[in-house]
Coordinates of C-alpha atoms in Angstrom, one line a residue:
Q1 CA 107.5 118.8 139.8
V2 CA 106.8 117.1 143.1
Q3 CA 107.9 118.5 146.5
L4 CA 108.4 116.5 149.7
V5 CA 107.8 118.2 152.9
E6 CA 108.9 116.5 156.1
S7 CA 107.4 116.7 159.6
A8 CA 109.3 118.4 162.3
G9 CA 111.9 116.2 164.2
G10 CA 112.7 117.0 167.5
L11 CA 114.7 116.2 170.7
V12 CA 114.0 112.7 172.2
Q13 CA 115.6 110.9 175.0
A14 CA 117.5 107.8 174.4
G15 CA 115.1 104.9 174.5
G16 CA 112.3 107.0 173.1
S17 CA 110.3 106.9 170.0
L18 CA 109.5 109.4 167.1
R19 CA 107.7 109.0 163.9
L20 CA 108.7 111.1 160.9
S21 CA 106.4 111.7 157.9
C22 CA 107.1 113.0 154.4
T23 CA 104.2 114.3 152.4
A24 CA 104.3 114.8 148.6
S25 CA 102.5 117.7 146.9
G26 CA 101.4 115.2 144.4
S27 CA 100.7 111.4 144.1
I28 CA 103.5 109.3 145.4
S29 CA 102.2 106.2 143.4
R30 CA 104.6 107.4 140.6
F31 CA 107.6 106.5 142.7
N32 CA 108.8 103.0 142.7
V33 CA 111.6 103.6 145.3
M34 CA 111.3 105.7 148.5
G35 CA 113.6 105.9 151.4
W36 CA 114.9 107.7 154.4
Y37 CA 118.5 109.0 154.6
R38 CA 120.4 110.2 157.7
Q39 CA 123.4 112.6 157.8
A40 CA 125.1 112.6 161.1
P41 CA 127.4 115.6 162.1
G42 CA 130.6 115.2 160.1
K43 CA 129.4 112.2 158.3
Q44 CA 128.1 111.4 154.8
R45 CA 124.4 110.9 154.1
E46 CA 123.4 107.3 154.4
L47 CA 120.4 105.3 153.7
V48 CA 118.8 104.0 156.8
A49 CA 115.5 102.6 155.4
G50 CA 114.3 101.9 151.9
L51 CA 111.0 100.8 150.4
T52 CA 110.4 99.2 146.9
S53 CA 107.8 97.1 145.4
S54 CA 110.0 94.1 146.6
G55 CA 109.8 95.2 150.2
T56 CA 111.7 97.0 152.8
D57 CA 115.4 97.3 153.6
Y58 CA 117.2 98.7 156.6
S59 CA 120.8 99.6 157.5
D60 CA 122.2 97.3 160.1
S61 CA 122.3 100.2 162.7
V62 CA 118.6 100.6 162.7
K63 CA 117.3 97.0 161.8
G64 CA 114.7 96.0 164.3
R65 CA 114.2 99.5 165.7
F66 CA 113.0 101.5 162.6
S67 CA 110.1 100.8 160.3
I68 CA 109.3 102.5 156.9
S69 CA 105.9 102.7 155.4
R70 CA 103.9 104.5 152.9
D71 CA 100.3 105.6 152.4
N72 CA 99.5 106.2 148.8
I73 CA 96.1 107.7 149.7
K74 CA 97.7 110.3 151.9
N75 CA 100.7 110.7 149.7
T76 CA 102.9 110.3 152.8
L77 CA 106.0 108.3 153.6
Y78 CA 106.6 107.4 157.2
L79 CA 109.5 106.4 159.4
Q80 CA 108.7 105.1 162.8
M81 CA 111.8 105.1 165.0
N82 CA 111.9 103.2 168.2
S83 CA 114.4 102.5 170.9
L84 CA 116.3 105.6 169.8
E85 CA 120.0 105.8 170.5
S86 CA 122.4 108.8 170.5
G87 CA 123.9 107.5 167.3
D88 CA 120.6 108.0 165.6
T89 CA 121.1 111.8 165.9
G90 CA 121.2 113.6 162.6
V91 CA 119.2 115.2 159.8
Y92 CA 116.8 113.0 158.1
Y93 CA 115.8 113.3 154.5
C94 CA 113.2 111.6 152.6
N95 CA 113.8 110.5 149.0
A96 CA 111.7 109.4 146.2
K97 CA 112.7 108.0 142.7
E98 CA 110.7 107.8 139.6
P99 CA 111.3 104.6 137.6
W100 CA 113.2 104.5 134.3
P101 CA 113.1 106.1 131.8
I102 CA 112.0 109.2 133.7
G103 CA 114.3 108.6 136.6
R104 CA 114.0 111.8 138.5
T105 CA 114.8 111.8 142.1
Y106 CA 113.3 114.0 144.8
W107 CA 114.6 115.0 148.2
G108 CA 112.8 116.6 151.2
Q109 CA 114.3 119.6 153.1
G110 CA 115.6 117.5 156.0
T111 CA 114.5 117.4 159.6
Q112 CA 116.8 117.4 162.6
V113 CA 116.4 114.5 165.0
T114 CA 118.5 114.9 168.3
V115 CA 118.7 112.0 170.8
S116 CA 119.9 112.8 174.1
S117 CA 121.6 110.1 176.3

């Protein structure tokens, strides 16, 4: 069983930057899909950035501002967030999926990011 531990989020002013990290207790090379989700107050959890062997994908709301990457040596997934807006406020969760036929999904504990305007 792999555990995903996210770095602390924080309070950031609008226009600022923040980098989140998600470190796994084991090798992340087993995961074929990794991503970052966000849950804003009163809203459903949504995918904001995804990373597969085919490349990266971003929600329209963060495209051009956020960047997802992974370091298989450090077993860590990153989310670089630039030009932060108040709408980026929420709890951010990292996610990792193992390929078929195992197909297990793992979640981090979530980290709060608050952007003040």
